[in-house]
XYZ file of C-alpha atoms in Angstrom:
451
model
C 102.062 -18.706 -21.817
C 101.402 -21.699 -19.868
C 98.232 -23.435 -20.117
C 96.091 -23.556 -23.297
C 93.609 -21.267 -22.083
C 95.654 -18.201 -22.730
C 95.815 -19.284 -26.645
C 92.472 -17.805 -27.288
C 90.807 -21.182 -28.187
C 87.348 -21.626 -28.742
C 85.559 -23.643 -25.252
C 84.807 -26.666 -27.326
C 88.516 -27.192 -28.023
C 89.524 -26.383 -24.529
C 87.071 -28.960 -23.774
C 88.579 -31.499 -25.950
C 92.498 -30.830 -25.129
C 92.107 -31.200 -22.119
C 90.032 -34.673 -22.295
C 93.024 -35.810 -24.261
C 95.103 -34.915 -21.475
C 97.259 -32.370 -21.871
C 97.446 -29.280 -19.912
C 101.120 -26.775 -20.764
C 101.351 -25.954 -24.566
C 104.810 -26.660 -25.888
C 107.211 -23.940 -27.005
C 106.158 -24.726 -30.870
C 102.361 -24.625 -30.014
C 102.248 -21.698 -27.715
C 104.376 -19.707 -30.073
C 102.103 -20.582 -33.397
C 98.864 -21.074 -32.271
C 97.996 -17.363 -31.088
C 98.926 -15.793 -35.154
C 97.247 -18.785 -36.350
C 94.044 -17.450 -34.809
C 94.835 -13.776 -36.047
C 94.739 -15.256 -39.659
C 98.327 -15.426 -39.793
C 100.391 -17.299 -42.151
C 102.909 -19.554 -40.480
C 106.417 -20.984 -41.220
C 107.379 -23.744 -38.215
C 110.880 -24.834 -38.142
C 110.878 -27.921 -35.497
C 111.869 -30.949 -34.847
C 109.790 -34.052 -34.931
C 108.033 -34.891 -31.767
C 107.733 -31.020 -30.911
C 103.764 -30.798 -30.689
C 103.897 -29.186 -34.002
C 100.552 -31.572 -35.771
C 98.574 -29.605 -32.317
C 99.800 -26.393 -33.482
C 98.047 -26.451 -37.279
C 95.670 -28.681 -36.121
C 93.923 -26.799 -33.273
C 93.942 -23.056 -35.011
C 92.775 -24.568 -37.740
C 89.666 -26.122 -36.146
C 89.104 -22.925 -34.425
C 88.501 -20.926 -37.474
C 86.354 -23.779 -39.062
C 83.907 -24.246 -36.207
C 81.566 -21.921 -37.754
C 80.357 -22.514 -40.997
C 80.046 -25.919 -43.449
C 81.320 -27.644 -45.754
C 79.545 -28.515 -49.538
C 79.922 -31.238 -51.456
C 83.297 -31.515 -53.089
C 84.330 -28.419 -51.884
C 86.658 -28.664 -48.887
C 87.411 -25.652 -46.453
C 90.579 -26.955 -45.472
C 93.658 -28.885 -47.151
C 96.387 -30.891 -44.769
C 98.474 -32.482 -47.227
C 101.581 -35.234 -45.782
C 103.915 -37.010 -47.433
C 102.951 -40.470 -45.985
C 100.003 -42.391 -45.859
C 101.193 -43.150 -41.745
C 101.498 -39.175 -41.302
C 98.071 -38.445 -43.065
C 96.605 -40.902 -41.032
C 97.883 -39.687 -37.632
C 97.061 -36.248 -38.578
C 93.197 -37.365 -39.159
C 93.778 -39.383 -35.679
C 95.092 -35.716 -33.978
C 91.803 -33.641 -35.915
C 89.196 -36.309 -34.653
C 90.631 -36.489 -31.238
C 90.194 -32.144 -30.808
C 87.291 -32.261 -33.192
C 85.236 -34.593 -30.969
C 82.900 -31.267 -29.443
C 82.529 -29.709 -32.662
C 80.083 -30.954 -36.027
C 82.894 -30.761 -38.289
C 83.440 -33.658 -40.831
C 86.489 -35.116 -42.643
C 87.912 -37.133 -45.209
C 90.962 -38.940 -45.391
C 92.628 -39.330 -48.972
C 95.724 -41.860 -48.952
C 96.772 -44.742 -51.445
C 96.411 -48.282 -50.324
C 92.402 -48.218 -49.223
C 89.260 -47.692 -51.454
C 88.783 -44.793 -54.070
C 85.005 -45.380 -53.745
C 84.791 -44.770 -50.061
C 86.780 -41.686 -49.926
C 84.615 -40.553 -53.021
C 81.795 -40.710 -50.993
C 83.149 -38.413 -48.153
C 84.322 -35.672 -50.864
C 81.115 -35.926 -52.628
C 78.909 -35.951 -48.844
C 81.209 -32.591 -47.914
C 84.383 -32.312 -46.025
C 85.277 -29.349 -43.992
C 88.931 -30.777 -43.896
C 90.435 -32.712 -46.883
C 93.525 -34.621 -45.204
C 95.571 -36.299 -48.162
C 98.774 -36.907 -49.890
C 99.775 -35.220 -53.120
C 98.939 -37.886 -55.171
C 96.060 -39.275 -54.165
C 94.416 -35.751 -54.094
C 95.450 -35.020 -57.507
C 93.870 -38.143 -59.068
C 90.480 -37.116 -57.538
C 90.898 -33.468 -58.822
C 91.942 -34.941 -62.005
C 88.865 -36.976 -62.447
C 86.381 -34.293 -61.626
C 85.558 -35.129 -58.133
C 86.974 -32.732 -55.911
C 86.990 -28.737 -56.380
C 89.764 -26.452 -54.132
C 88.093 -23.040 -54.737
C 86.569 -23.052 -51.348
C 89.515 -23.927 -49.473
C 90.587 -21.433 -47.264
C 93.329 -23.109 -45.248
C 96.313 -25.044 -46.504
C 98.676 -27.020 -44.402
C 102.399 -28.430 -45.606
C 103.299 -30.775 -42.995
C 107.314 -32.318 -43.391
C 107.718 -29.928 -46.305
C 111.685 -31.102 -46.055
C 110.220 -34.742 -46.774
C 108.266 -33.481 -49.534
C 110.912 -32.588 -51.499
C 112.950 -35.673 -50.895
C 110.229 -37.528 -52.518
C 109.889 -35.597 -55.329
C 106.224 -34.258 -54.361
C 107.588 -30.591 -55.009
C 105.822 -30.111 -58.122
C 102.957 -31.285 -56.944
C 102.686 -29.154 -53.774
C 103.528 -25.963 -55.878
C 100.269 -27.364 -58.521
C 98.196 -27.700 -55.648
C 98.697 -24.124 -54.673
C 97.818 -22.794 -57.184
C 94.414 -24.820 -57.451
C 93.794 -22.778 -54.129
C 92.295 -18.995 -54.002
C 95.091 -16.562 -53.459
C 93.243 -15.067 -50.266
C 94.022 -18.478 -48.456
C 95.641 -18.947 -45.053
C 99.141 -20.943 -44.918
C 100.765 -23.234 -42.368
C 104.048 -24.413 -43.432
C 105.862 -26.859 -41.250
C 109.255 -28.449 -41.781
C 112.378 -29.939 -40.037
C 114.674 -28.075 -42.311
C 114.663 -25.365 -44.824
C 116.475 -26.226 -47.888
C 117.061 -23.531 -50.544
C 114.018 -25.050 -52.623
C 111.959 -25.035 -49.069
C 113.101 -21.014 -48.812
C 111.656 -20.825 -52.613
C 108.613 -22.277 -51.773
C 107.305 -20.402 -48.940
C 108.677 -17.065 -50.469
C 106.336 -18.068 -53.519
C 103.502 -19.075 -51.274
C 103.351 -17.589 -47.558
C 102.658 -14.459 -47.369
C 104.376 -12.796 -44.759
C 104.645 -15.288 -42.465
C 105.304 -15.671 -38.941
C 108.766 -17.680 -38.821
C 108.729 -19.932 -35.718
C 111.778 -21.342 -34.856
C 112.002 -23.590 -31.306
C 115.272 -25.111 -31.946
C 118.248 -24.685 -34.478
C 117.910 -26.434 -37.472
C 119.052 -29.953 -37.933
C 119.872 -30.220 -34.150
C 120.050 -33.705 -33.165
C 118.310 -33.766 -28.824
C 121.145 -33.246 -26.070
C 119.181 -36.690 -24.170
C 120.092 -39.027 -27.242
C 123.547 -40.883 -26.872
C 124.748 -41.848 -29.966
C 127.818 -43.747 -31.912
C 129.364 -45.224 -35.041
C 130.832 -48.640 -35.843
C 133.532 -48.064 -38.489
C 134.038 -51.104 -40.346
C 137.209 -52.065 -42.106
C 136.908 -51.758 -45.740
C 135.826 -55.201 -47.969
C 134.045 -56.359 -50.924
C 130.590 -54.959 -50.475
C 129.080 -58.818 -50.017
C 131.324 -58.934 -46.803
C 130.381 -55.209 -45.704
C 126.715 -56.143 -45.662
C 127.143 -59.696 -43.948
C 129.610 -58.475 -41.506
C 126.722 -55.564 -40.797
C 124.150 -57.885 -39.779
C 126.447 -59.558 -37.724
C 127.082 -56.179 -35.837
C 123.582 -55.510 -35.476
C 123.035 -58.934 -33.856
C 125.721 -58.215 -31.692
C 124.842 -55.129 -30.667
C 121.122 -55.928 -30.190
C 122.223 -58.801 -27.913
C 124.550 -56.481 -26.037
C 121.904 -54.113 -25.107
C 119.655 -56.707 -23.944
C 116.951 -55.752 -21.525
C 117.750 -52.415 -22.028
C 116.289 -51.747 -25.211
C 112.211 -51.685 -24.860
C 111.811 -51.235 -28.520
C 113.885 -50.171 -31.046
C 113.825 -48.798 -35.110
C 116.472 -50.365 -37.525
C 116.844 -48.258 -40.174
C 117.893 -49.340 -43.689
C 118.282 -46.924 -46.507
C 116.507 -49.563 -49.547
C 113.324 -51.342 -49.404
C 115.128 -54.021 -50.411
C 117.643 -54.116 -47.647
C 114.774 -53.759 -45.042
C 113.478 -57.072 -46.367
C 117.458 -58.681 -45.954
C 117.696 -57.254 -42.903
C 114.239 -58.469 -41.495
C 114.741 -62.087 -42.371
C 118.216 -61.765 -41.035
C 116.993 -60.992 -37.819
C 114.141 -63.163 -37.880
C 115.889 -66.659 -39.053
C 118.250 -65.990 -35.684
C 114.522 -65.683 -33.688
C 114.684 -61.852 -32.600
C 111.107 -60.657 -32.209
C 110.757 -58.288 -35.875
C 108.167 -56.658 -37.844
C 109.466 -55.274 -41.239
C 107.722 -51.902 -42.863
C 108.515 -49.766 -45.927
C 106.483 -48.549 -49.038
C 105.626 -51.112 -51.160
C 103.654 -52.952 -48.576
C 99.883 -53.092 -48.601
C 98.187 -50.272 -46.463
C 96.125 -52.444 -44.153
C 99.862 -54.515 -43.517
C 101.557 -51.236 -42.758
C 99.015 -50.164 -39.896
C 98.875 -53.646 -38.929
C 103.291 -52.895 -38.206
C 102.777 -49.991 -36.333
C 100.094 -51.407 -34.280
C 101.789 -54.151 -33.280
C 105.280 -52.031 -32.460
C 103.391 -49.320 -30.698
C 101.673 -52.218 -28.469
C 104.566 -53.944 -27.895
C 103.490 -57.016 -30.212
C 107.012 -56.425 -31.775
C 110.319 -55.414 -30.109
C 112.328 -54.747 -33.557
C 111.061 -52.573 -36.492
C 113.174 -53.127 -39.313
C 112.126 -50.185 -41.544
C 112.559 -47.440 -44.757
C 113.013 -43.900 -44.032
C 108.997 -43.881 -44.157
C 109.403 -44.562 -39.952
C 111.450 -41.443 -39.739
C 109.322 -38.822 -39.653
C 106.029 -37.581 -38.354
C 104.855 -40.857 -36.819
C 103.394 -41.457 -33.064
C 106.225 -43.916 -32.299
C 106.529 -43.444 -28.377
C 108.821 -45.560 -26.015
C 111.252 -46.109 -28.333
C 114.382 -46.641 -26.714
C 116.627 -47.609 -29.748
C 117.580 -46.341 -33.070
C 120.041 -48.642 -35.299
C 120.753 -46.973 -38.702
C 121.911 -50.210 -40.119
C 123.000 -47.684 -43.270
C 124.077 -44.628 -43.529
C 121.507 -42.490 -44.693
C 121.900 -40.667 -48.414
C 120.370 -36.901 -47.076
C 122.339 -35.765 -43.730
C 118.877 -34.694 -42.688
C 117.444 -37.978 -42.612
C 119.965 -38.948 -39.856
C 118.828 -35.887 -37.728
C 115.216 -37.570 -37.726
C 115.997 -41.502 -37.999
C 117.471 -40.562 -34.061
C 114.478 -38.244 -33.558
C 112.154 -41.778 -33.161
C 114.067 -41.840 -29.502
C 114.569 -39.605 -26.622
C 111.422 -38.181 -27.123
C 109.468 -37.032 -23.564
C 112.262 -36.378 -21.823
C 113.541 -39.661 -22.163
C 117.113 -40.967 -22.349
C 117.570 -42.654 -25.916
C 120.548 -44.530 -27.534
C 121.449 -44.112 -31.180
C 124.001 -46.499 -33.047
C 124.840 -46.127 -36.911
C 127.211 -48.844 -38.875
C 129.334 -46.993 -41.319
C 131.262 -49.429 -44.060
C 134.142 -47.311 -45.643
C 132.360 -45.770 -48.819
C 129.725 -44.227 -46.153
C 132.166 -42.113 -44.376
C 131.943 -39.384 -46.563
C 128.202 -39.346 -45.731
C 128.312 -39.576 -42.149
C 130.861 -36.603 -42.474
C 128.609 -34.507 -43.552
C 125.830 -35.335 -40.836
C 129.112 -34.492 -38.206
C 128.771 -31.264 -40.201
C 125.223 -30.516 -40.679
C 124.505 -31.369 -37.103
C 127.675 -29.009 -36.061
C 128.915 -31.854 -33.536
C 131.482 -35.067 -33.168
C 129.950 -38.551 -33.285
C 131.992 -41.084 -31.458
C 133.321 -42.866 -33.340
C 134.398 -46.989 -32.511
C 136.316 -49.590 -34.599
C 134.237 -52.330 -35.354
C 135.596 -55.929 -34.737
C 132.982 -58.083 -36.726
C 135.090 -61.401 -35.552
C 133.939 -61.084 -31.926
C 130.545 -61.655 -31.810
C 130.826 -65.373 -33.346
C 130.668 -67.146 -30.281
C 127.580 -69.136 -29.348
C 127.548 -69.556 -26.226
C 127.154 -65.947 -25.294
C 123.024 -65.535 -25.580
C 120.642 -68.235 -25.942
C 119.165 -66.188 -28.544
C 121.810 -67.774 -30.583
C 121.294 -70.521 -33.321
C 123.728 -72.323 -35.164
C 124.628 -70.528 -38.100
C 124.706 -67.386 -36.317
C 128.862 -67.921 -36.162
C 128.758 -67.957 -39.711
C 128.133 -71.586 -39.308
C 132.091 -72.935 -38.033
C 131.682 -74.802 -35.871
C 128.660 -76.905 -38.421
C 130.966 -76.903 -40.799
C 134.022 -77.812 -38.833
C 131.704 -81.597 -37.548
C 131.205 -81.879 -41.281
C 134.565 -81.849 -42.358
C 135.931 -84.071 -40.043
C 133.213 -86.470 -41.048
C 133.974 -85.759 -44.735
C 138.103 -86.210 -44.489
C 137.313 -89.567 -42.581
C 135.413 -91.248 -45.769
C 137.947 -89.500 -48.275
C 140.803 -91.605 -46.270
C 138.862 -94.837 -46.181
C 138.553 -94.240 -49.522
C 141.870 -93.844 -50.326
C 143.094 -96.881 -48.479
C 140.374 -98.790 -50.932
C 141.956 -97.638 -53.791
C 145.753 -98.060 -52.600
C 147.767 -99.059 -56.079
C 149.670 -102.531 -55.226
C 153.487 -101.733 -54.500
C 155.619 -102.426 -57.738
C 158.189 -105.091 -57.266
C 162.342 -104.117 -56.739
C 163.669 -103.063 -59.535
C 167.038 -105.153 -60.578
C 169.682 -102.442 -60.454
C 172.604 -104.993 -61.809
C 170.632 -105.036 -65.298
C 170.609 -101.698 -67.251
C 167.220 -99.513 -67.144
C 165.598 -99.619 -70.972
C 165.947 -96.347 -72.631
C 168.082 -94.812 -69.811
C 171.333 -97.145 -70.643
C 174.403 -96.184 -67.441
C 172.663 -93.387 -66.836
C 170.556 -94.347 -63.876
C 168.802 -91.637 -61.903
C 169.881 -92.533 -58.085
C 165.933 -92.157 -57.074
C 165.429 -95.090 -59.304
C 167.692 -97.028 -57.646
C 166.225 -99.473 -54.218
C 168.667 -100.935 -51.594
């Protein structure tokens, strides 16, 4: 198939795809889209930045365009595991929704309860939400799933790293048996195989590319670094980012630097900002309106450098990206596979760099194996980048502070050795070697003794 007319769309849609601009159907879309329409379940295996939001999102306004919705009765489910990948989803369904009468309501953490109340309670024909956040409004009365009749896991893989497994499998079965399934995930671990064995029912398995495959456009390499006390790891590591950063230059349009704690991210960003690189920080615990705030600003080129959690590395619209820096090695082997997923999208040529301290190695083994490939792999030489007068990006301390500290101890050992001259002890007068020492009788010691 090559244009989205031969996916059996309804006009409206047509109408609205190609408004948005787009015209060819990618591989994922043109291969889920047409059992979608049949009433098809569907399991999507692809990677991030495959069209994949386009190929639930479309099918499933198609078989909503007819009909509405009551109050707190949805007809359709989307659930994310972000509030960033809920909201680009709900950016995705008003974009192709734009012909059509069809309403929706956005459930996330981080913006009022009382607002989204109101859109559940006024009808929605599609509920877009994290796990969560939908289960508090179920809890408290508000929100009934016995009209639903499609259901959509997006980054099921990501569900289950954060633990929203049970949740997904309670929501399910809040949801009439007779309901249509899209499942969608990066990667199918055994408890992602349970899940859509339990829930799909037969399903049509679309695969575009082999799992955990990392795109043939994305250069990437390692910087091992010696091993050290983990204080000196994690200094030396900022150094090396620096460094690199600097290296790049002009090169890099915008990049992601990826830290594996929220805590780190914060290091990291302050790091970066006290030697005046142009940084934005985002993770999890910050407020919502903050967050979109970040990704504003880095998609409009307000900020070169996003300093971020794992919470960047799936699922979002983060285009241009030229640069991914995982500043740590990530825990899951997956997460690498879509940390370097953020670049080299569109055809574009994207560079990926990872800093591995000795205690990761074992780690970034097992992304070598997962990913079924050799990373090269460089010695890092932390000492080199301490000179000043490479970049005028540079400040002061960014040498670790030497050559400060070397002014201040010269000025330092000067007082200490006026000092000393003021406190000189007066020389002690010759001692008379023809008399006997007291105490010491003949036996003199010769150092004692003065010509």
């Amino acid at each position: 198939m090559t244009t989205f007319a031969e996916l059996g769309l309804h006009p409206s849609l047509l109408r609205a795809v190609t408004a948005a601009g787009y015209e060819t159907p990618t591989p994922i879309q043109s291969q889920a889209i047409p059992p979608a329409i049949e009433g098809r379940d569907v399991l999507g295996i692809a990677q991030t930045g495959t069209g994949k939001t386009a190929s639930f999102v479309l099918p499933m306004i198609n078989a909503l365009i007819q009909g509405r919705a009551r109050a707190r009765m949805p007809r359709s489910l989307v659930l994310a595991p972000t509030r960033e990948l809920a909201t680009q989803v709900a950016e995705s369904f008003t974009t192709y929704s734009a012909d059509s009468q069809l309403t929706m309501a956005l459930l996330i953490g981080g913006t009022s309860f009382a607002d989204q109340l109101a859109l559940v309670e006024r009808g929605a024909d599609v509920l877009i939400a994290t796990p969560g956040r939908l289960l508090d409004h179920f809890e408290r009365g508000r929100l009934l799933l016995s009209g639903v009749k499609i259901v959509t896991v997006d980054e099921a893989d990501r569900m289950l790293d954060m633990g929203f497994i049970p949740d997904i499998e309670r929501i399910f079965r809040l949801t009439p048996f007779t309901r249509q399934t899209f499942f969608y995930s990066a990667t199918m671990a055994p408890e992602i195989e349970r899940l859509t064995q339990e829930f799909l029912s037969n399903p049509v398995r679309v695969e575009v590319t082999r799992q955990a495959t990392v795109g043939k456009n994305i250069s990437q390499y390692a910087l091992m670094l010696p091993p050290g006390p983990k204080d000196r790891i994690f200094k030396e590591k900022r150094a090396l980012l620096r460094r690199e950063i600097r290296q790049f230059g002009g090169e890099i349009t915008n990049a992601i630097i990826f830290c594996n704690r929220k805590t780190d991210v914060d290091i990291v960003f302050k790091s970066l900002r006290k030697h005046r690189f142009d940084c934005a920080a985002l993770h999890g615990d910050l407020d919502q309106s903050l967050r979109t705030k970040v990704l504003n600003d880095f998609r409009d080129g307000g900020k070169r450098l996003l300093v971020a959690s794992d919470v960047a590395a799936r699922g979002l619209d983060l285009p241009n990206v030229s640069h991914v820096f995982n500043f740590d090695v990530p825990v899951n082997p997956e997460d690498y596979v879509h940390r370097i997923g953020r670049t080299g999208r569109a055809g574009r040529h994207g560079i990926a760099v990872t800093l591995v301290g000795k205690k990761e190695e074992k780690a970034f083994d097992a992304i070598e194996k997962l990913s079924n490939s050799e990373i090269s792999r460089r010695t890092a030489q932390p000492g080199r980048h301490r000179s000043t007068q490479q970049h005028p990006q540079s400040s002061p301390d960014d040498n670790e502070g030497s050559r400060g500290r070397s002014r201040h101890d010269t000025s330092s050992g000067k007082k200490q050795l006026k000092r000393r001259k003021r406190t000189r002890r007066p020389s002690l007068p010759p001692v008379n070697t023809s008399e006997p020492v007291v105490g010491m009788g003949e036996h003199v010691p010769a150092f004692l003794k003065r010509d």
